[in-house]
Coordinates of C-alpha atoms and ligand atoms in Angstrom, one line a residue:
M1 CA 66.8 -116.3 67.0
V2 CA 69.4 -118.5 64.3
M3 CA 73.2 -117.1 63.5
A4 CA 73.2 -116.6 59.6
I5 CA 76.2 -115.3 57.3
L6 CA 74.5 -114.0 54.6
E7 CA 72.0 -112.3 53.4
Q8 CA 68.4 -114.5 55.1
S9 CA 65.9 -111.3 54.3
K10 CA 65.9 -112.6 50.4
I11 CA 63.9 -116.0 49.1
P12 CA 65.9 -116.4 45.6
L13 CA 63.9 -119.2 44.0
F14 CA 60.4 -117.9 45.1
H15 CA 60.6 -114.3 43.6
T16 CA 61.9 -116.1 40.8
L17 CA 58.7 -118.0 40.1
Q18 CA 56.7 -115.2 41.5
K19 CA 58.5 -113.1 38.3
H20 CA 57.5 -115.8 36.3
V21 CA 54.5 -115.5 37.1
E22 CA 53.8 -111.8 37.0
K23 CA 55.2 -112.6 33.4
K24 CA 51.9 -113.8 31.9
A25 CA 53.3 -115.8 30.0
Q26 CA 52.5 -118.4 26.8
S27 CA 53.0 -122.1 27.6
F28 CA 54.6 -124.2 25.3
H29 CA 56.0 -126.4 28.1
V30 CA 54.7 -129.6 30.4
P31 CA 54.1 -129.1 32.8
G32 CA 50.3 -130.4 31.5
H33 CA 47.9 -127.8 33.5
K34 CA 49.7 -124.9 31.4
N35 CA 49.5 -122.8 34.3
G36 CA 46.3 -123.5 35.6
M37 CA 45.1 -122.7 32.0
I38 CA 43.6 -126.8 31.6
F39 CA 42.3 -128.0 34.4
P40 CA 39.4 -129.3 35.3
E41 CA 37.0 -127.5 36.1
I42 CA 35.7 -128.9 40.2
G43 CA 39.2 -129.0 40.6
K44 CA 40.2 -125.1 39.3
D45 CA 39.0 -123.3 42.2
A46 CA 40.5 -125.1 44.9
F47 CA 44.5 -125.5 42.9
R48 CA 44.2 -121.9 41.6
S49 CA 47.0 -120.4 42.5
I50 CA 49.7 -123.1 43.1
L51 CA 48.8 -124.3 39.1
P52 CA 50.8 -120.9 37.6
Y53 CA 53.5 -121.9 40.6
D54 CA 54.1 -125.2 39.4
L55 CA 57.2 -124.7 36.6
T56 CA 59.3 -126.6 34.9
E57 CA 63.0 -125.9 34.1
I58 CA 62.6 -123.2 31.6
T59 CA 65.6 -120.4 31.1
G60 CA 66.2 -118.4 33.5
L61 CA 63.9 -120.8 36.7
D62 CA 67.2 -123.1 37.3
D63 CA 68.1 -127.0 37.4
L64 CA 68.8 -128.4 40.7
H65 CA 70.2 -132.0 39.3
H66 CA 72.9 -128.6 38.2
P67 CA 72.0 -125.7 40.2
E68 CA 73.6 -123.5 38.8
G69 CA 70.8 -119.8 39.6
A70 CA 68.0 -119.5 42.0
I71 CA 67.6 -123.1 43.2
K72 CA 71.8 -123.0 44.1
E73 CA 71.1 -119.0 45.5
A74 CA 68.7 -120.8 47.6
Q75 CA 70.5 -123.5 48.8
D76 CA 73.4 -122.1 50.6
L77 CA 71.1 -119.8 52.2
T78 CA 70.1 -122.5 54.0
A79 CA 73.8 -125.0 54.1
D80 CA 74.7 -120.9 55.8
L81 CA 71.2 -121.5 58.4
Y82 CA 72.3 -124.3 59.4
G83 CA 76.0 -124.0 59.3
A84 CA 76.0 -127.2 57.0
D85 CA 79.0 -127.2 53.9
K86 CA 76.1 -128.1 52.3
S87 CA 72.5 -127.9 51.8
Y88 CA 69.8 -130.2 49.4
F89 CA 66.8 -129.5 48.7
L90 CA 64.4 -133.2 48.6
V91 CA 61.0 -133.4 46.7
G92 CA 60.8 -136.7 47.9
G93 CA 60.5 -136.5 51.9
S94 CA 63.4 -137.5 54.7
T95 CA 62.4 -140.8 52.4
V96 CA 64.3 -139.6 49.7
G97 CA 67.7 -137.6 52.1
N98 CA 67.8 -141.7 54.5
L99 CA 68.5 -143.7 51.5
A100 CA 70.5 -141.5 49.4
M101 CA 72.9 -140.9 53.2
I102 CA 73.6 -144.0 53.5
L103 CA 73.3 -145.2 49.5
S104 CA 75.9 -142.5 49.5
A105 CA 78.8 -144.2 52.9
C106 CA 77.7 -147.0 53.2
K107 CA 79.1 -149.8 50.6
E108 CA 78.1 -153.8 50.3
N109 CA 78.9 -156.0 53.3
D110 CA 80.0 -153.1 55.1
Q111 CA 79.3 -153.0 59.2
V112 CA 77.3 -150.5 60.2
I113 CA 75.8 -149.4 63.6
V114 CA 71.5 -148.7 63.8
Q115 CA 69.5 -148.0 66.0
R116 CA 67.1 -150.7 66.0
N117 CA 64.0 -147.8 66.5
S118 CA 64.6 -147.2 63.3
H119 CA 61.9 -145.2 60.7
K120 CA 61.4 -147.9 58.0
S121 CA 63.4 -145.5 55.0
I122 CA 66.1 -145.9 57.2
M123 CA 65.5 -150.1 57.7
H124 CA 64.8 -149.7 53.1
A125 CA 68.6 -148.2 52.7
L126 CA 70.4 -150.7 55.0
E127 CA 68.8 -153.5 52.1
L128 CA 69.6 -151.8 49.5
S129 CA 72.5 -150.9 50.1
G130 CA 73.4 -155.0 51.0
V131 CA 75.2 -153.5 54.1
Q132 CA 75.3 -155.3 57.5
P133 CA 73.1 -153.8 60.1
I134 CA 74.6 -154.0 64.0
F135 CA 71.6 -152.9 65.4
V136 CA 71.2 -152.1 69.0
T137 CA 67.6 -151.3 70.8
P138 CA 66.7 -148.7 72.6
L139 CA 65.5 -150.0 76.3
Y140 CA 62.4 -148.9 78.7
D141 CA 62.6 -145.3 79.5
D142 CA 59.7 -145.0 82.4
R143 CA 59.7 -140.6 81.5
T144 CA 58.4 -141.7 78.0
K145 CA 56.3 -144.6 78.8
R146 CA 57.9 -146.2 76.0
Y147 CA 60.4 -148.2 74.7
S148 CA 62.9 -144.4 73.6
L149 CA 65.6 -144.7 76.0
I150 CA 68.9 -144.8 73.9
K151 CA 72.0 -145.5 75.7
E152 CA 74.5 -143.6 75.0
K153 CA 77.3 -145.8 76.5
E154 CA 76.1 -149.4 74.9
I155 CA 76.7 -147.4 70.8
I156 CA 79.7 -145.8 72.2
E157 CA 80.6 -149.7 73.3
T158 CA 79.7 -150.7 70.4
I159 CA 81.8 -148.6 68.1
F160 CA 84.7 -149.4 70.5
K161 CA 83.4 -153.6 69.7
Y162 CA 83.1 -152.4 65.7
P163 CA 85.2 -150.2 65.3
N164 CA 85.9 -150.8 61.4
A165 CA 82.1 -149.9 61.0
K166 CA 81.3 -148.0 58.5
A167 CA 79.1 -146.1 59.7
V168 CA 76.6 -144.2 62.9
I169 CA 73.2 -144.4 61.4
L170 CA 71.4 -142.9 64.9
T171 CA 67.2 -140.8 64.6
Y172 CA 67.7 -137.7 66.9
P173 CA 64.9 -136.2 68.6
N174 CA 62.5 -139.8 67.8
Y175 CA 58.5 -139.3 67.0
F176 CA 57.8 -137.6 70.1
G177 CA 60.9 -134.7 70.1
N178 CA 62.9 -136.6 73.3
T179 CA 66.7 -136.6 72.0
Y180 CA 70.2 -137.5 74.3
D181 CA 73.9 -137.1 74.6
I182 CA 74.1 -137.9 70.2
K183 CA 77.7 -135.6 71.2
S184 CA 79.5 -138.5 72.5
I185 CA 78.2 -140.9 70.5
I186 CA 79.3 -138.4 66.9
D187 CA 83.2 -137.6 69.4
A188 CA 83.6 -141.6 69.7
A189 CA 82.8 -142.7 66.7
H190 CA 85.3 -139.0 65.1
Q191 CA 87.4 -141.1 67.1
Y192 CA 87.6 -143.9 64.8
Q193 CA 86.7 -141.6 61.7
I194 CA 84.2 -143.3 62.4
P195 CA 81.0 -140.9 59.9
V196 CA 77.7 -140.4 61.4
L197 CA 74.3 -139.5 59.9
V198 CA 71.0 -138.9 61.1
D199 CA 67.6 -139.1 60.1
E200 CA 66.6 -135.9 62.4
A201 CA 63.3 -135.8 60.1
H202 CA 61.8 -134.2 63.0
G203 CA 63.9 -131.8 64.0
A204 CA 64.1 -128.5 61.0
H205 CA 63.8 -126.1 64.2
F206 CA 66.2 -127.7 66.7
I207 CA 68.3 -124.3 65.2
L208 CA 66.7 -121.8 67.2
G209 CA 67.9 -122.4 70.5
K210 CA 66.5 -122.9 73.6
P211 CA 64.0 -124.0 75.4
F212 CA 65.0 -126.2 71.9
P213 CA 67.2 -129.4 71.9
P214 CA 70.0 -128.4 70.6
S215 CA 70.6 -129.5 66.4
S216 CA 72.7 -132.5 65.4
L217 CA 74.7 -130.9 63.2
S218 CA 75.8 -128.4 65.0
L219 CA 77.9 -131.0 68.0
G220 CA 79.0 -132.3 64.7
A221 CA 76.8 -134.7 62.9
D222 CA 78.5 -135.3 59.2
V223 CA 75.2 -135.4 57.7
V224 CA 71.7 -134.8 58.7
V225 CA 68.5 -135.4 56.9
Q226 CA 65.1 -132.8 57.7
S227 CA 61.4 -133.5 56.9
A228 CA 60.9 -129.2 56.8
H229 CA 57.3 -130.6 56.0
K230 CA 57.3 -131.5 59.7
M231 CA 57.9 -129.0 62.0
L232 CA 58.8 -126.2 59.7
P233 CA 55.5 -125.0 57.7
A234 CA 56.7 -126.6 54.7
M235 CA 54.8 -128.9 51.9
T236 CA 54.4 -132.6 52.6
M237 CA 57.4 -134.1 51.1
S238 CA 59.6 -131.1 50.8
S239 CA 63.0 -132.1 52.7
Y240 CA 66.8 -130.8 54.3
L241 CA 69.7 -133.1 52.9
H242 CA 72.5 -131.8 55.0
I243 CA 76.4 -132.3 55.0
K244 CA 78.9 -130.7 56.7
S245 CA 81.4 -133.4 56.7
K246 CA 85.6 -135.3 55.1
L247 CA 85.0 -139.0 56.0
V248 CA 81.5 -139.0 53.2
D249 CA 81.6 -138.5 49.6
I250 CA 79.9 -135.3 48.9
H251 CA 80.1 -136.5 45.2
K252 CA 78.9 -139.7 45.8
L253 CA 76.0 -138.0 47.8
E254 CA 74.7 -136.1 45.3
Y255 CA 74.9 -138.9 42.7
Y256 CA 72.2 -140.4 44.8
L257 CA 70.1 -138.2 44.8
Q258 CA 70.0 -137.7 41.4
V259 CA 69.6 -141.7 40.9
L260 CA 67.2 -141.4 44.1
Q261 CA 64.9 -137.6 42.7
S262 CA 62.5 -136.9 39.6
S263 CA 64.3 -135.4 36.9
S264 CA 60.8 -133.4 37.6
P265 CA 60.7 -132.1 40.6
S266 CA 57.6 -129.7 41.9
Y267 CA 58.5 -126.4 41.9
P268 CA 55.8 -125.5 44.3
L269 CA 57.9 -127.2 47.0
L270 CA 61.8 -126.2 46.2
A271 CA 59.7 -122.4 46.2
S272 CA 57.9 -123.8 49.8
L273 CA 61.3 -124.9 51.5
D274 CA 63.3 -121.5 50.0
L275 CA 59.7 -120.4 52.0
A276 CA 60.4 -122.2 55.1
R277 CA 63.9 -120.9 55.3
Y278 CA 62.9 -117.4 55.8
F279 CA 60.4 -118.2 58.1
L280 CA 63.1 -120.3 60.7
A281 CA 65.8 -117.3 59.7
N282 CA 64.1 -114.6 60.2
L283 CA 61.7 -115.4 63.0
M284 CA 62.4 -113.3 66.2
E285 CA 63.4 -113.6 69.8
S286 CA 59.6 -112.8 70.5
D287 CA 57.7 -114.6 68.3
I288 CA 59.8 -117.6 69.5
N289 CA 58.6 -116.4 72.9
N290 CA 54.8 -116.2 72.0
I291 CA 55.2 -119.6 70.4
C292 CA 56.2 -121.1 73.5
R293 CA 54.2 -119.1 75.0
N294 CA 51.6 -120.8 73.5
V295 CA 52.6 -124.6 73.5
S296 CA 52.7 -124.2 77.6
K297 CA 49.1 -122.4 78.0
V298 CA 48.1 -125.8 75.7
R299 CA 49.9 -127.7 78.3
E300 CA 48.1 -125.9 80.9
V301 CA 44.6 -126.5 79.6
L302 CA 45.0 -130.5 78.5
K303 CA 47.5 -130.9 82.1
E304 CA 45.6 -132.0 85.8
T305 CA 42.7 -134.7 84.0
E306 CA 41.7 -138.1 84.3
L307 CA 41.2 -138.3 81.3
W308 CA 45.7 -138.8 80.4
T309 CA 48.8 -138.0 81.7
L310 CA 51.0 -135.3 80.2
L311 CA 53.8 -136.8 79.6
P312 CA 56.4 -134.3 80.9
I313 CA 59.7 -132.6 79.1
E314 CA 62.6 -131.3 80.1
E315 CA 64.5 -128.2 78.8
N316 CA 66.7 -128.4 75.5
V317 CA 66.0 -132.5 75.4
D318 CA 62.5 -133.4 74.2
D319 CA 61.1 -130.8 71.8
P320 CA 58.8 -128.7 73.3
L321 CA 56.2 -128.4 70.6
K322 CA 55.7 -131.9 71.7
I323 CA 52.2 -132.8 73.5
T324 CA 52.3 -136.8 74.7
L325 CA 49.3 -137.9 76.4
H326 CA 49.8 -141.5 78.6
I327 CA 46.2 -143.6 78.3
E328 CA 46.5 -146.4 80.5
S329 CA 44.4 -148.3 78.1
S330 CA 43.6 -148.4 74.3
E331 CA 39.9 -148.9 74.7
K332 CA 39.4 -145.6 76.7
L333 CA 42.0 -144.3 74.1
N334 CA 40.7 -145.7 71.4
M335 CA 37.5 -143.6 72.1
I336 CA 38.9 -140.4 73.5
V337 CA 40.5 -140.5 69.9
H338 CA 37.2 -141.5 68.4
L339 CA 35.0 -138.3 70.7
L340 CA 38.9 -135.4 69.3
E341 CA 38.1 -135.8 65.6
Q342 CA 34.0 -135.3 65.9
F343 CA 34.5 -132.5 67.6
G344 CA 37.7 -131.2 64.9
V345 CA 40.4 -131.8 67.2
Y346 CA 42.5 -134.5 65.1
P347 CA 46.0 -135.6 66.4
E348 CA 49.4 -136.6 64.6
L349 CA 50.1 -140.0 65.6
T350 CA 48.1 -142.5 68.2
T351 CA 49.8 -145.5 69.8
T352 CA 48.0 -148.2 71.8
N353 CA 49.0 -145.9 75.5
Q354 CA 49.6 -142.8 74.1
I355 CA 48.4 -139.8 71.9
L356 CA 51.3 -137.7 70.0
L357 CA 50.2 -133.5 69.3
I358 CA 51.9 -131.7 67.0
H359 CA 52.2 -127.8 67.8
G360 CA 53.5 -126.2 65.0
L361 CA 56.0 -122.5 64.2
G362 CA 53.0 -119.8 65.5
E363 CA 49.9 -118.9 67.5
Y364 CA 47.1 -120.4 65.7
I365 CA 45.2 -122.9 69.1
D366 CA 42.1 -121.5 69.4
I367 CA 42.5 -122.8 73.5
A368 CA 39.4 -121.7 74.9
K369 CA 37.9 -124.2 71.9
L370 CA 40.3 -126.9 73.3
A371 CA 39.4 -126.7 77.2
I372 CA 35.7 -127.0 76.2
I373 CA 36.5 -129.3 74.8
K374 CA 38.6 -131.0 77.4
K375 CA 35.9 -130.5 79.5
E376 CA 32.9 -132.7 76.8
L377 CA 35.2 -135.5 76.5
E378 CA 35.5 -135.5 80.6
K379 CA 31.6 -135.2 80.7
Q380 CA 31.0 -138.1 77.7
L381 CA 33.4 -140.3 80.1
K382 CA 32.9 -139.1 83.8
N383 CA 32.6 -142.2 85.0
K384 CA 33.2 -145.3 82.6
S385 CA 34.6 -148.2 83.3
W386 CA 37.6 -149.7 81.4
N387 CA 39.0 -153.8 81.7
D388 CA 42.2 -153.2 79.1
T389 CA 44.1 -151.9 81.3
I390 CA 47.9 -151.8 79.4
Q391 CA 50.7 -153.9 81.8
E392 CA 54.0 -152.9 80.5
D393 CA 55.4 -156.0 80.7
D394 CA 58.8 -156.8 80.9
I395 CA 59.7 -157.8 77.4
Y396 CA 63.5 -158.8 76.8
V397 CA 65.6 -157.0 74.2
Q398 CA 68.4 -158.0 73.4
P399 CA 70.6 -154.6 73.0
I400 CA 72.8 -155.5 70.1
T401 CA 71.0 -157.8 67.8
E402 CA 72.3 -158.6 64.5
L403 CA 70.3 -160.6 61.0
P404 CA 70.3 -163.9 60.8
M405 CA 71.9 -164.0 57.1
S406 CA 72.7 -160.4 54.9
Y407 CA 70.4 -159.1 52.7
S408 CA 72.5 -160.9 49.3
E409 CA 71.8 -164.3 51.1
L410 CA 67.8 -163.6 52.2
K411 CA 67.4 -162.5 47.9
T412 CA 68.3 -166.6 46.9
Y413 CA 65.7 -167.4 48.5
D414 CA 62.7 -168.7 47.7
T415 CA 59.7 -166.2 49.7
K416 CA 56.8 -168.3 50.9
W417 CA 53.7 -167.4 52.8
V418 CA 52.9 -169.3 55.7
S419 CA 50.5 -168.7 58.3
W420 CA 50.9 -167.5 61.2
Q421 CA 50.6 -171.6 62.9
E422 CA 53.7 -172.3 61.0
A423 CA 56.2 -168.6 61.2
E424 CA 57.4 -168.3 64.6
G425 CA 61.2 -169.7 64.0
C426 CA 61.0 -168.6 59.8
I427 CA 62.8 -165.8 58.4
A428 CA 60.4 -162.6 57.7
Q429 CA 60.9 -162.1 53.6
E430 CA 59.0 -158.7 54.2
S431 CA 58.6 -156.2 56.8
V432 CA 55.4 -155.3 59.8
T433 CA 55.4 -151.0 60.3
P434 CA 52.9 -149.4 62.1
Y435 CA 52.3 -146.2 60.8
P436 CA 52.7 -143.5 62.0
P437 CA 55.5 -143.5 63.4
G438 CA 56.4 -146.4 60.6
I439 CA 59.2 -148.6 62.4
P440 CA 58.6 -151.5 61.8
F441 CA 57.8 -153.9 64.4
L442 CA 58.8 -156.6 62.0
L443 CA 62.3 -156.7 59.7
K444 CA 62.3 -157.8 56.9
G445 CA 65.1 -160.4 57.4
E446 CA 64.7 -160.4 61.3
R447 CA 63.5 -164.5 62.4
I448 CA 59.8 -164.2 63.3
T449 CA 59.2 -164.9 67.7
E450 CA 56.3 -165.8 68.9
Y451 CA 56.2 -162.0 70.3
H452 CA 56.6 -161.2 67.8
I453 CA 53.4 -162.9 66.3
Q454 CA 51.4 -161.8 69.7
T455 CA 51.8 -158.4 68.7
I456 CA 51.2 -158.1 65.8
L457 CA 48.1 -159.4 66.1
T458 CA 47.1 -157.6 69.3
L459 CA 47.6 -154.2 66.6
I460 CA 45.7 -155.9 64.2
K461 CA 42.5 -156.3 66.7
N462 CA 43.0 -152.2 68.5
G463 CA 42.7 -151.4 64.9
R464 CA 46.5 -150.1 63.9
H465 CA 46.8 -149.4 60.4
I466 CA 49.5 -151.2 59.5
H467 CA 52.2 -150.8 56.7
Y468 CA 53.0 -154.8 55.1
Q469 CA 53.2 -156.3 51.6
G470 CA 51.4 -159.7 52.4
K471 CA 48.3 -159.6 51.3
D472 CA 46.2 -160.9 54.9
L473 CA 47.8 -159.6 58.0
Q474 CA 45.8 -161.1 59.8
S475 CA 46.3 -164.4 58.0
G476 CA 49.6 -165.0 57.8
I477 CA 53.4 -163.5 56.6
H478 CA 55.5 -164.0 53.8
V479 CA 58.9 -165.7 54.8
T480 CA 61.7 -168.3 53.9
K481 CA 62.3 -171.0 56.4
W482 CA 65.5 -171.2 57.6
Q483 CA 66.7 -172.7 60.3
Ligands
PLP501 C1 61.6 -140.5 62.0 C2 61.2 -140.8 60.9 N1 62.3 -140.2 60.1 C3 61.9 -140.5 58.4 C4 60.8 -140.2 58.1 C5 60.3 -140.2 56.9 O1 59.7 -139.1 56.8 P1 59.2 -139.0 54.9 O2 57.8 -138.9 55.0 O3 59.0 -136.7 55.1 O4 59.2 -138.9 53.3 C6 60.1 -140.6 59.1 C7 58.1 -139.7 58.7 O5 57.2 -140.2 60.0 C8 60.4 -140.6 60.5 O6 59.0 -140.0 61.1

């Protein structure tokens, strides 16, 4: 259960929309579907209940860019629940929140300390704001079997080394729900009056308390962005941004939110943020216990098998809703995912050696069916052998790196498309990002190494879905030739 001061049983924005819908008003305003009256017949049934709520800034429905009524009330309730000075509803995902957060806190050429394994929206924000990033790279973690180990000491030492940095930009938790001692970093940054900006896209539910890790806002972070749509029952793209800071200019933040967000934000998304906050605020201890019991049952079914290793979780450190299956062979992993999907079980993401399942904040999984599916998988894959066991090679990663040139200098160079044979040593003019999780493997502005090339070709061979700008990643990439 979460603590709040305001009356959290209210759902002001949702109720305001509901009252308007009940009026069955005549629409002489946008959107063009006119409360769902004009819509392709084939989609009418599917969209019937939602279209009347897809309204716009008419009298009584407030305005996201200058909220004074129901939207303000809903945002105030959210700030109250999360313990923020102010909370904002976002309709462009955490992507828009990360962009606004960084653009408002940093100016061109500011040094900022940032985790190298950040989501691409953070990397885009660095580029757009023209800052000088100092990247801190996570190390290999035997516990998670990924490069996910955040060395707090390393980040704190980096803060001591760059005391004039204008922001520390962190991701907490990572996609797989693992956290670290963020408080020690926040405290160190605040000693130098450096604001800590947190991409908490996967942690909107952390205010529920144990067994979930603590929320970074409660530990002193200055600005926190959360994809409500990822872990709360909110609609895709709906997110929160919270600020609790004397170090970040709130007016600048509001300015950038206006620059980046649509002037016609979706009311169903905004209302779903109001409903998600209401849902979270009103979860009882017994509800949380039931959810956790259900997760334990799922974990119980998934352990003890030759199919995979179920990665353990630590209370208060790892999000129990994230269930990770580790598999030593990508050939085997692909086969398992294929079979799971054939049986109607769709995971959140797969890497070369892990499958991530995300449990929701409810009891909705058919445990008995899951057990049958697992048995079926065991039967089908029994005695199969796999050739491509992945060896965790000892890749040397530099713990702290800077880009070889500033973003503004990078813009002044011509961009050329080169084949992979010619790419080594060039500066990448496009990022290469396996998606999900959306963390660039090669960053725009980074010098391309042989290791980058080999890994990208392996990712392509393994059929990974990759975001990039060029036309044919298999053959080459856009670069700047620069020594
Ligand atoms: C860590 C992290 N940050 C930010 C984002 C972007 O969030 P959204 O999809 O809400 O824009 C994602 C999306 O996967 C993410 O994993």
